[in-house]
PDB file of C-alpha atoms in Angstrom:
ATOM      1  CA  MET A1106      44.425  19.766  -9.932  1.00  0.00           C
ATOM      2  CA  ARG A1107      41.727  22.112 -11.036  1.00  0.00           C
ATOM      3  CA  ASN A1108      40.285  19.662 -13.313  1.00  0.00           C
ATOM      4  CA  LYS A1109      40.004  16.984 -11.540  1.00  0.00           C
ATOM      5  CA  GLY A1110      37.896  18.284  -8.456  1.00  0.00           C
ATOM      6  CA  ILE A1111      35.395  19.990 -11.644  1.00  0.00           C
ATOM      7  CA  LEU A1112      35.338  16.532 -12.746  1.00  0.00           C
ATOM      8  CA  ALA A1113      34.882  15.049  -8.678  1.00  0.00           C
ATOM      9  CA  ALA A1114      32.164  17.706  -7.325  1.00  0.00           C
ATOM     10  CA  PHE A1115      30.199  16.538 -10.984  1.00  0.00           C
ATOM     11  CA  ALA A1116      30.162  12.360  -9.965  1.00  0.00           C
ATOM     12  CA  VAL A1117      29.538  13.341  -6.888  1.00  0.00           C
ATOM     13  CA  VAL A1118      25.815  15.120  -8.039  1.00  0.00           C
ATOM     14  CA  LEU A1119      25.871  12.251 -10.544  1.00  0.00           C
ATOM     15  CA  LEU A1120      26.103   9.666  -7.773  1.00  0.00           C
ATOM     16  CA  LEU A1121      23.381  11.362  -5.263  1.00  0.00           C
ATOM     17  CA  SER A1122      20.812  11.864  -8.247  1.00  0.00           C
ATOM     18  CA  VAL A1123      20.938   8.696  -9.344  1.00  0.00           C
ATOM     19  CA  SER A1124      20.286   7.504  -5.207  1.00  0.00           C
ATOM     20  CA  PRO A1125      17.811   4.557  -4.437  1.00  0.00           C
ATOM     21  CA  LEU A1126      17.162   7.035  -1.437  1.00  0.00           C
ATOM     22  CA  ALA A1127      16.765  10.086  -3.286  1.00  0.00           C
ATOM     23  CA  ALA A1128      12.158  11.069  -3.859  1.00  0.00           C
ATOM     24  CA  ASP A1129      11.357   8.532  -6.989  1.00  0.00           C
ATOM     25  CA  THR A1130       9.012   9.913  -9.410  1.00  0.00           C
ATOM     26  CA  VAL A1131       6.936   7.114  -9.851  1.00  0.00           C
ATOM     27  CA  ILE A1132       5.847   3.979  -7.401  1.00  0.00           C
ATOM     28  CA  ARG A1133       6.652   1.274 -10.173  1.00  0.00           C
ATOM     29  CA  ARG A1134       4.454  -1.290  -9.830  1.00  0.00           C
ATOM     30  CA  GLY A1135       4.037  -4.848  -8.200  1.00  0.00           C
ATOM     31  CA  ILE A1136       3.066  -7.318  -5.777  1.00  0.00           C
ATOM     32  CA  ASP A1137       3.183  -7.227  -1.989  1.00  0.00           C
ATOM     33  CA  VAL A1138       3.348  -9.841   0.343  1.00  0.00           C
ATOM     34  CA  PHE A1139       2.394 -10.445   3.633  1.00  0.00           C
ATOM     35  CA  THR A1140       1.755 -13.104   6.447  1.00  0.00           C
ATOM     36  CA  THR A1141      -0.995 -13.927   9.353  1.00  0.00           C
ATOM     37  CA  THR A1142       0.369 -14.878  12.188  1.00  0.00           C
ATOM     38  CA  ALA A1143      -2.271 -17.159  15.013  1.00  0.00           C
ATOM     39  CA  ASN A1144      -2.590 -14.087  17.201  1.00  0.00           C
ATOM     40  CA  GLY A1145      -5.826 -13.974  17.345  1.00  0.00           C
ATOM     41  CA  LYS A1146      -6.386 -11.100  15.254  1.00  0.00           C
ATOM     42  CA  THR A1147      -7.872 -12.228  11.962  1.00  0.00           C
ATOM     43  CA  TYR A1148     -11.202 -13.636  12.047  1.00  0.00           C
ATOM     44  CA  TYR A1149     -14.460 -13.850  10.668  1.00  0.00           C
ATOM     45  CA  ASP A1150     -17.373 -13.454  13.302  1.00  0.00           C
ATOM     46  CA  PHE A1151     -20.600 -15.663  12.854  1.00  0.00           C
ATOM     47  CA  ALA A1152     -22.950 -14.392  15.040  1.00  0.00           C
ATOM     48  CA  SER A1153     -24.727 -11.322  13.011  1.00  0.00           C
ATOM     49  CA  ALA A1154     -25.455 -14.055  10.338  1.00  0.00           C
ATOM     50  CA  PRO A1155     -24.996 -17.535  11.491  1.00  0.00           C
ATOM     51  CA  ILE A1156     -24.678 -20.782   9.104  1.00  0.00           C
ATOM     52  CA  PRO A1157     -27.831 -22.691   9.581  1.00  0.00           C
ATOM     53  CA  ALA A1158     -29.217 -25.615  10.590  1.00  0.00           C
ATOM     54  CA  GLY A1159     -28.319 -28.548   9.132  1.00  0.00           C
ATOM     55  CA  PHE A1160     -25.391 -27.182   7.252  1.00  0.00           C
ATOM     56  CA  PHE A1161     -22.832 -29.542   8.399  1.00  0.00           C
ATOM     57  CA  CYS A1162     -25.112 -32.267   8.617  1.00  0.00           C
ATOM     58  CA  LYS A1163     -28.594 -32.438   8.953  1.00  0.00           C
ATOM     59  CA  SER A1164     -29.258 -32.488  12.988  1.00  0.00           C
ATOM     60  CA  SER A1165     -26.755 -29.825  13.364  1.00  0.00           C
ATOM     61  CA  PRO A1166     -28.143 -26.391  14.990  1.00  0.00           C
ATOM     62  CA  ALA A1167     -27.442 -22.702  13.586  1.00  0.00           C
ATOM     63  CA  PHE A1168     -23.299 -21.911  14.363  1.00  0.00           C
ATOM     64  CA  SER A1169     -22.599 -18.121  15.615  1.00  0.00           C
ATOM     65  CA  GLY A1170     -19.052 -18.525  17.333  1.00  0.00           C
ATOM     66  CA  ARG A1171     -15.997 -16.498  16.111  1.00  0.00           C
ATOM     67  CA  VAL A1172     -13.723 -18.979  13.333  1.00  0.00           C
ATOM     68  CA  VAL A1173     -10.285 -17.769  14.485  1.00  0.00           C
ATOM     69  CA  LEU A1174      -7.583 -18.181  11.112  1.00  0.00           C
ATOM     70  CA  LYS A1175      -4.226 -17.556  10.727  1.00  0.00           C
ATOM     71  CA  GLY A1176      -2.281 -17.615   7.173  1.00  0.00           C
ATOM     72  CA  LEU A1177      -1.171 -20.946   5.642  1.00  0.00           C
ATOM     73  CA  PRO A1178       1.724 -20.492   3.015  1.00  0.00           C
ATOM     74  CA  LEU A1179       1.047 -20.103  -0.723  1.00  0.00           C
ATOM     75  CA  GLU A1180       2.456 -23.030  -3.500  1.00  0.00           C
ATOM     76  CA  THR A1181       5.021 -21.466  -5.463  1.00  0.00           C
ATOM     77  CA  GLU A1182       6.242 -23.476  -9.192  1.00  0.00           C
ATOM     78  CA  ILE A1183       9.751 -22.310  -7.026  1.00  0.00           C
ATOM     79  CA  PRO A1184       8.456 -23.970  -2.788  1.00  0.00           C
ATOM     80  CA  GLY A1185       9.547 -21.054  -0.538  1.00  0.00           C
ATOM     81  CA  GLN A1186       9.974 -17.694  -2.903  1.00  0.00           C
ATOM     82  CA  LEU A1187       7.415 -15.939  -1.404  1.00  0.00           C
ATOM     83  CA  ARG A1188       9.422 -16.992   1.956  1.00  0.00           C
ATOM     84  CA  GLY A1189       5.910 -18.260   3.902  1.00  0.00           C
ATOM     85  CA  ALA A1190       3.201 -15.429   3.077  1.00  0.00           C
ATOM     86  CA  ASP A1191      -0.831 -15.769   2.399  1.00  0.00           C
ATOM     87  CA  THR A1192      -1.147 -13.151   0.701  1.00  0.00           C
ATOM     88  CA  VAL A1193      -1.311 -11.633  -2.799  1.00  0.00           C
ATOM     89  CA  VAL A1194      -1.979  -7.997  -3.103  1.00  0.00           C
ATOM     90  CA  GLU A1195      -1.064  -6.726  -6.535  1.00  0.00           C
ATOM     91  CA  ARG A1196      -0.793  -3.070  -7.689  1.00  0.00           C
ATOM     92  CA  LEU A1197      -1.235  -2.692 -11.027  1.00  0.00           C
ATOM     93  CA  ASP A1198       0.211   0.250 -12.545  1.00  0.00           C
ATOM     94  CA  ASP A1199       3.091   2.307 -12.262  1.00  0.00           C
ATOM     95  CA  ALA A1200       1.878   5.354  -9.737  1.00  0.00           C
ATOM     96  CA  VAL A1201       3.448   8.436 -11.168  1.00  0.00           C
ATOM     97  CA  PHE A1202       4.270  11.607  -8.466  1.00  0.00           C
ATOM     98  CA  ASP A1203       1.913  15.114  -9.140  1.00  0.00           C
ATOM     99  CA  SER A1204       3.798  17.971  -8.145  1.00  0.00           C
ATOM    100  CA  ASN A1205       1.817  17.953  -4.035  1.00  0.00           C
ATOM    101  CA  GLY A1206       3.190  14.464  -3.414  1.00  0.00           C
ATOM    102  CA  ALA A1207       0.768  12.608  -4.312  1.00  0.00           C
ATOM    103  CA  ALA A1208       0.237   9.423  -6.486  1.00  0.00           C
ATOM    104  CA  VAL A1209      -2.529   6.942  -8.084  1.00  0.00           C
ATOM    105  CA  THR A1210      -3.318   3.170  -8.570  1.00  0.00           C
ATOM    106  CA  ARG A1211      -5.461   0.454  -8.570  1.00  0.00           C
ATOM    107  CA  VAL A1212      -5.009  -2.522  -6.322  1.00  0.00           C
ATOM    108  CA  ARG A1213      -5.990  -5.557  -6.593  1.00  0.00           C
ATOM    109  CA  VAL A1214      -5.615  -9.312  -4.161  1.00  0.00           C
ATOM    110  CA  GLN A1215      -4.140 -11.720  -5.739  1.00  0.00           C
ATOM    111  CA  ALA A1216      -4.375 -14.810  -3.713  1.00  0.00           C
ATOM    112  CA  LEU A1217      -5.551 -16.146   0.014  1.00  0.00           C
ATOM    113  CA  SER A1218      -4.427 -19.036   1.757  1.00  0.00           C
ATOM    114  CA  LEU A1219      -5.114 -19.185   5.523  1.00  0.00           C
ATOM    115  CA  VAL A1220      -7.124 -22.032   7.801  1.00  0.00           C
ATOM    116  CA  SER A1221      -8.918 -22.310  11.278  1.00  0.00           C
ATOM    117  CA  VAL A1222      -6.700 -21.922  14.086  1.00  0.00           C
ATOM    118  CA  SER A1223      -8.696 -24.440  15.642  1.00  0.00           C
ATOM    119  CA  PRO A1224     -11.111 -27.288  14.507  1.00  0.00           C
ATOM    120  CA  ILE A1225     -14.602 -25.921  14.247  1.00  0.00           C
ATOM    121  CA  LYS A1226     -16.602 -28.222  17.158  1.00  0.00           C
ATOM    122  CA  THR A1227     -20.114 -29.493  15.850  1.00  0.00           C
ATOM    123  CA  SER A1228     -21.886 -31.723  16.713  1.00  0.00           C
ATOM    124  CA  CYS A1229     -21.795 -33.607  13.226  1.00  0.00           C
ATOM    125  CA  GLY A1230     -17.634 -33.610  14.232  1.00  0.00           C
ATOM    126  CA  SER A1231     -15.166 -31.824  13.964  1.00  0.00           C
ATOM    127  CA  PHE A1232     -14.033 -29.119  10.605  1.00  0.00           C
ATOM    128  CA  HIS A1233     -10.797 -27.293   9.227  1.00  0.00           C
ATOM    129  CA  ALA A1234     -12.555 -24.015   7.472  1.00  0.00           C
ATOM    130  CA  TYR A1235     -10.253 -22.658   4.798  1.00  0.00           C
ATOM    131  CA  ILE A1236     -10.689 -19.510   2.987  1.00  0.00           C
ATOM    132  CA  THR A1237      -8.824 -18.942  -0.402  1.00  0.00           C
ATOM    133  CA  LEU A1238     -10.354 -16.132  -2.987  1.00  0.00           C
ATOM    134  CA  ASP A1239     -13.457 -16.994  -5.226  1.00  0.00           C
ATOM    135  CA  GLY A1240     -13.085 -16.062  -9.040  1.00  0.00           C
ATOM    136  CA  LYS A1241     -11.221 -12.605 -10.099  1.00  0.00           C
ATOM    137  CA  GLN A1242     -11.185  -9.874  -7.651  1.00  0.00           C
ATOM    138  CA  ARG A1243     -12.379  -6.513  -7.716  1.00  0.00           C
ATOM    139  CA  ALA A1244      -9.665  -3.904  -8.286  1.00  0.00           C
ATOM    140  CA  THR A1245      -9.576  -0.520  -5.763  1.00  0.00           C
ATOM    141  CA  THR A1246      -8.110   2.612  -5.932  1.00  0.00           C
ATOM    142  CA  MET A1247      -5.176   3.243  -3.945  1.00  0.00           C
ATOM    143  CA  ARG A1248      -3.716   6.677  -2.964  1.00  0.00           C
ATOM    144  CA  ILE A1249       0.203   7.416  -2.434  1.00  0.00           C
ATOM    145  CA  TYR A1250       1.361  10.005  -0.494  1.00  0.00           C
ATOM    146  CA  ARG A1251       4.760  11.001   0.217  1.00  0.00           C
ATOM    147  CA  THR A1252       6.064  12.672   3.351  1.00  0.00           C
ATOM    148  CA  SER A1253       9.442  12.477   2.965  1.00  0.00           C
ATOM    149  CA  GLU A1254      12.017  10.764   0.436  1.00  0.00           C
ATOM    150  CA  ARG A1255      11.654   7.820   2.080  1.00  0.00           C
ATOM    151  CA  GLY A1256       8.085   7.176   2.166  1.00  0.00           C
ATOM    152  CA  GLY A1257       4.548   8.744   3.295  1.00  0.00           C
ATOM    153  CA  LYS A1258       1.244   7.064   4.043  1.00  0.00           C
ATOM    154  CA  PHE A1259      -1.330   5.159   1.864  1.00  0.00           C
ATOM    155  CA  LEU A1260      -5.065   4.694   1.917  1.00  0.00           C
ATOM    156  CA  ALA A1261      -6.175   1.512  -0.340  1.00  0.00           C
ATOM    157  CA  PRO A1262      -9.889   0.497   0.413  1.00  0.00           C
ATOM    158  CA  VAL A1263      -9.845  -3.690  -0.618  1.00  0.00           C
ATOM    159  CA  SER A1264     -12.226  -5.609  -2.162  1.00  0.00           C
ATOM    160  CA  VAL A1265     -12.444  -9.415  -1.163  1.00  0.00           C
ATOM    161  CA  SER A1266     -14.626 -12.399  -2.806  1.00  0.00           C
ATOM    162  CA  ALA A1267     -14.119 -15.443  -0.921  1.00  0.00           C
ATOM    163  CA  ARG A1268     -15.289 -19.159  -0.212  1.00  0.00           C
ATOM    164  CA  MET A1269     -14.499 -21.227   2.637  1.00  0.00           C
ATOM    165  CA  THR A1270     -14.330 -24.877   2.590  1.00  0.00           C
ATOM    166  CA  PHE A1271     -15.139 -26.596   5.744  1.00  0.00           C
ATOM    167  CA  VAL A1272     -13.063 -30.472   5.644  1.00  0.00           C
ATOM    168  CA  PRO A1273     -13.781 -32.701   8.401  1.00  0.00           C
ATOM    169  CA  VAL A1274     -10.997 -33.790  10.781  1.00  0.00           C
ATOM    170  CA  ARG A1275     -11.904 -37.159  10.517  1.00  0.00           C
ATOM    171  CA  GLY A1276     -13.256 -39.039   7.668  1.00  0.00           C
ATOM    172  CA  LYS A1277     -15.082 -37.137   4.612  1.00  0.00           C
ATOM    173  CA  SER A1278     -18.335 -34.621   3.983  1.00  0.00           C
ATOM    174  CA  ALA A1279     -20.842 -36.186   1.600  1.00  0.00           C
ATOM    175  CA  ARG A1280     -20.962 -33.534   0.328  1.00  0.00           C
ATOM    176  CA  LYS A1281     -19.200 -29.706  -0.284  1.00  0.00           C
ATOM    177  CA  LEU A1282     -19.553 -27.578   2.714  1.00  0.00           C
ATOM    178  CA  GLU A1283     -18.711 -24.359   1.236  1.00  0.00           C
ATOM    179  CA  LEU A1284     -20.072 -20.112   1.924  1.00  0.00           C
ATOM    180  CA  LYS A1285     -19.072 -17.757  -0.009  1.00  0.00           C
ATOM    181  CA  GLY A1286     -19.272 -13.558   0.511  1.00  0.00           C
ATOM    182  CA  ASN A1287     -18.394 -10.562  -0.760  1.00  0.00           C
ATOM    183  CA  PHE A1288     -16.457  -7.751   1.779  1.00  0.00           C
ATOM    184  CA  ASN A1289     -15.623  -4.495   1.788  1.00  0.00           C
ATOM    185  CA  PHE A1290     -12.516  -3.345   3.867  1.00  0.00           C
ATOM    186  CA  PRO A1291     -12.707   0.660   3.914  1.00  0.00           C
ATOM    187  CA  ALA A1292      -8.575   2.252   3.994  1.00  0.00           C
ATOM    188  CA  SER A1293      -7.504   3.568   6.870  1.00  0.00           C
ATOM    189  CA  ALA A1294      -3.959   5.550   6.625  1.00  0.00           C
ATOM    190  CA  ILE A1295      -1.004   3.061   6.329  1.00  0.00           C
ATOM    191  CA  PRO A1296       2.800   4.197   6.056  1.00  0.00           C
ATOM    192  CA  TRP A1297       5.031   3.152   3.480  1.00  0.00           C
ATOM    193  CA  SER A1298       9.398   3.075   2.861  1.00  0.00           C
ATOM    194  CA  VAL A1299      10.618   3.392  -0.562  1.00  0.00           C
ATOM    195  CA  GLU A1300      12.752  -0.009   0.806  1.00  0.00           C
ATOM    196  CA  GLY A1301      11.338  -1.976   4.343  1.00  0.00           C
ATOM    197  CA  GLY A1302      13.419  -3.066   7.138  1.00  0.00           C
ATOM    198  CA  PRO A1303      16.794  -4.526   7.294  1.00  0.00           C
ATOM    199  CA  ALA A1304      15.120  -7.634   6.895  1.00  0.00           C
ATOM    200  CA  THR A1305      13.256  -6.584   4.050  1.00  0.00           C
ATOM    201  CA  LYS A1306      14.715  -8.498   1.147  1.00  0.00           C
ATOM    202  CA  LYS A1307      12.784  -8.020  -2.538  1.00  0.00           C
ATOM    203  CA  ILE A1308      10.753 -11.296  -4.223  1.00  0.00           C
ATOM    204  CA  GLY A1309      11.691 -11.738  -8.263  1.00  0.00           C
ATOM    205  CA  PRO A1310       9.064 -13.324 -10.806  1.00  0.00           C
ATOM    206  CA  VAL A1311       7.211 -15.906  -9.051  1.00  0.00           C
ATOM    207  CA  VAL A1312       3.960 -18.038 -10.276  1.00  0.00           C
ATOM    208  CA  VAL A1313       2.062 -18.395  -7.077  1.00  0.00           C
ATOM    209  CA  ASP A1314      -1.550 -20.465  -6.795  1.00  0.00           C
ATOM    210  CA  THR A1315      -4.172 -18.247  -6.760  1.00  0.00           C
ATOM    211  CA  ASN A1316      -7.399 -20.171  -6.749  1.00  0.00           C
ATOM    212  CA  GLY A1317      -6.988 -22.318  -3.414  1.00  0.00           C
ATOM    213  CA  ASP A1318      -6.122 -25.611  -5.772  1.00  0.00           C
ATOM    214  CA  LEU A1319      -2.131 -25.859  -4.160  1.00  0.00           C
ATOM    215  CA  ALA A1320      -1.358 -25.615  -7.850  1.00  0.00           C
ATOM    216  CA  PRO A1321       0.471 -22.321  -9.186  1.00  0.00           C
ATOM    217  CA  ASP A1322      -1.061 -20.730 -11.727  1.00  0.00           C
ATOM    218  CA  THR A1323      -0.830 -17.144 -12.559  1.00  0.00           C
ATOM    219  CA  TYR A1324       2.733 -15.330 -13.002  1.00  0.00           C
ATOM    220  CA  PHE A1325       4.156 -11.960 -11.147  1.00  0.00           C
ATOM    221  CA  GLN A1326       7.151  -9.888 -11.882  1.00  0.00           C
ATOM    222  CA  GLY A1327       7.670  -9.902  -7.443  1.00  0.00           C
ATOM    223  CA  THR A1328       7.890  -6.643  -5.536  1.00  0.00           C
ATOM    224  CA  SER A1329       9.381  -2.796  -6.529  1.00  0.00           C
ATOM    225  CA  ASN A1330       9.924  -0.199  -4.668  1.00  0.00           C
ATOM    226  CA  PHE A1331       7.722  -0.147  -2.043  1.00  0.00           C
ATOM    227  CA  ALA A1332       7.359  -1.219   1.337  1.00  0.00           C
ATOM    228  CA  PRO A1333       3.339  -1.361   2.934  1.00  0.00           C
ATOM    229  CA  GLY A1334       3.496  -0.988   6.700  1.00  0.00           C
ATOM    230  CA  TRP A1335       7.064   0.486   7.000  1.00  0.00           C
ATOM    231  CA  SER A1336       7.510   3.977   8.451  1.00  0.00           C
ATOM    232  CA  PRO A1337       9.936   6.564   6.179  1.00  0.00           C
ATOM    233  CA  ASP A1338      11.202   7.303   9.115  1.00  0.00           C
ATOM    234  CA  PHE A1339      12.839   3.869  10.812  1.00  0.00           C
ATOM    235  CA  VAL A1340      16.498   3.128  11.480  1.00  0.00           C
ATOM    236  CA  ALA A1341      17.592   0.264  11.921  1.00  0.00           C
ATOM    237  CA  THR A1342      19.423   0.575  15.405  1.00  0.00           C
ATOM    238  CA  LYS A1343      22.146  -2.567  16.970  1.00  0.00           C
ATOM    239  CA  GLY A1344      19.194  -2.840  19.655  1.00  0.00           C
ATOM    240  CA  CYS A1345      16.689  -4.042  16.934  1.00  0.00           C
ATOM    241  CA  THR A1346      13.949  -6.869  17.958  1.00  0.00           C
ATOM    242  CA  LEU A1347      11.849  -9.091  15.699  1.00  0.00           C
ATOM    243  CA  CYS A1348       8.247  -8.201  15.271  1.00  0.00           C
ATOM    244  CA  GLU A1349       5.819  -7.617  12.336  1.00  0.00           C
ATOM    245  CA  PRO A1350       4.711  -4.116  11.153  1.00  0.00           C
ATOM    246  CA  SER A1351       1.213  -4.879  11.264  1.00  0.00           C
ATOM    247  CA  ILE A1352      -1.916  -4.038   8.893  1.00  0.00           C
ATOM    248  CA  CYS A1353      -5.392  -4.341   9.431  1.00  0.00           C
ATOM    249  CA  HIS A1354      -8.538  -4.329   7.537  1.00  0.00           C
ATOM    250  CA  GLU A1355     -11.320  -4.621   9.579  1.00  0.00           C
ATOM    251  CA  GLU A1356     -15.195  -4.735   8.273  1.00  0.00           C
ATOM    252  CA  GLU A1357     -18.280  -5.586  11.156  1.00  0.00           C
ATOM    253  CA  GLY A1358     -17.566  -9.562  12.476  1.00  0.00           C
ATOM    254  CA  LYS A1359     -14.332  -9.729  10.489  1.00  0.00           C
ATOM    255  CA  GLN A1360     -10.786  -8.802  10.430  1.00  0.00           C
ATOM    256  CA  HIS A1361      -7.709  -9.963   8.601  1.00  0.00           C
ATOM    257  CA  CYS A1362      -3.787  -8.626  10.195  1.00  0.00           C
ATOM    258  CA  THR A1363      -1.074  -8.820   8.178  1.00  0.00           C
ATOM    259  CA  GLY A1364       2.166  -8.622   8.861  1.00  0.00           C
ATOM    260  CA  GLU A1365       5.653  -8.942   7.070  1.00  0.00           C
ATOM    261  CA  VAL A1366       8.291 -12.369   7.954  1.00  0.00           C
ATOM    262  CA  TRP A1367      11.131 -11.720  10.049  1.00  0.00           C
ATOM    263  CA  ALA A1368      10.756  -8.039   9.801  1.00  0.00           C
ATOM    264  CA  CYS A1369      13.669  -6.009  11.686  1.00  0.00           C
ATOM    265  CA  TYR A1370      11.420  -3.062  14.175  1.00  0.00           C
ATOM    266  CA  PRO A1371      13.354  -1.545  17.242  1.00  0.00           C
ATOM    267  CA  ALA A1372      13.872  -2.792  20.598  1.00  0.00           C
ATOM    268  CA  ASN A1373      10.684  -0.535  21.966  1.00  0.00           C
ATOM    269  CA  CYS A1374       8.316  -2.033  19.133  1.00  0.00           C
ATOM    270  CA  PRO A1375       5.067  -2.373  20.503  1.00  0.00           C
TER     271      PRO A1375
END
């Protein structure tokens, strides 16, 4: 009987040591995927740098309005793998926590697909505006801090080289209408969790359209043990309701706010 008790105790210790809720020493590299909702929080404002006169056609005046954007689901080799996501950010390296609970990795925006919520009206007609990435993106440094076994906070400035393409609602443009820009969104403290909410599902290996031509072209290994936007203190309750943990990156005149697909938060979520 005593030997059985010792074996049982050893088995409990072994199970605890490999529990997924135990504090991992490594955040494995992988992708994080997001959706951009049509709630008005994601936009590009041309007030400080208007589109010049004659851009849309010879008679068009300068445009200084705000273009409100929403997500356009990314194309994948197997349809639906990203569950409607329009943004992919990749953590390029495994992040190893030191004795103080701090880890470092590099991040790069790998795919972006946005469209204007409503057409832009000009004297030359109306245009849809599409935003995709413009070439290979610059990697930035991400710092991850663990405050509990379940997660903590992270800081990740984001660099984006983007292309905005204008497509007439009716007819065809005589020339390609594109604007390009480089943006650096500063870092702000954002929570993370090892698991995310009860409706958060892992994504396996996936091939994604990264250049906006609607043809999947780049392989990614999938998500890992990192759920951005989720508080490590989150606990699912019977009264939870559907809403999205918001992650916003803002620079003067432009903002991109994203959340996860059908994330589940307590009933008192904002």
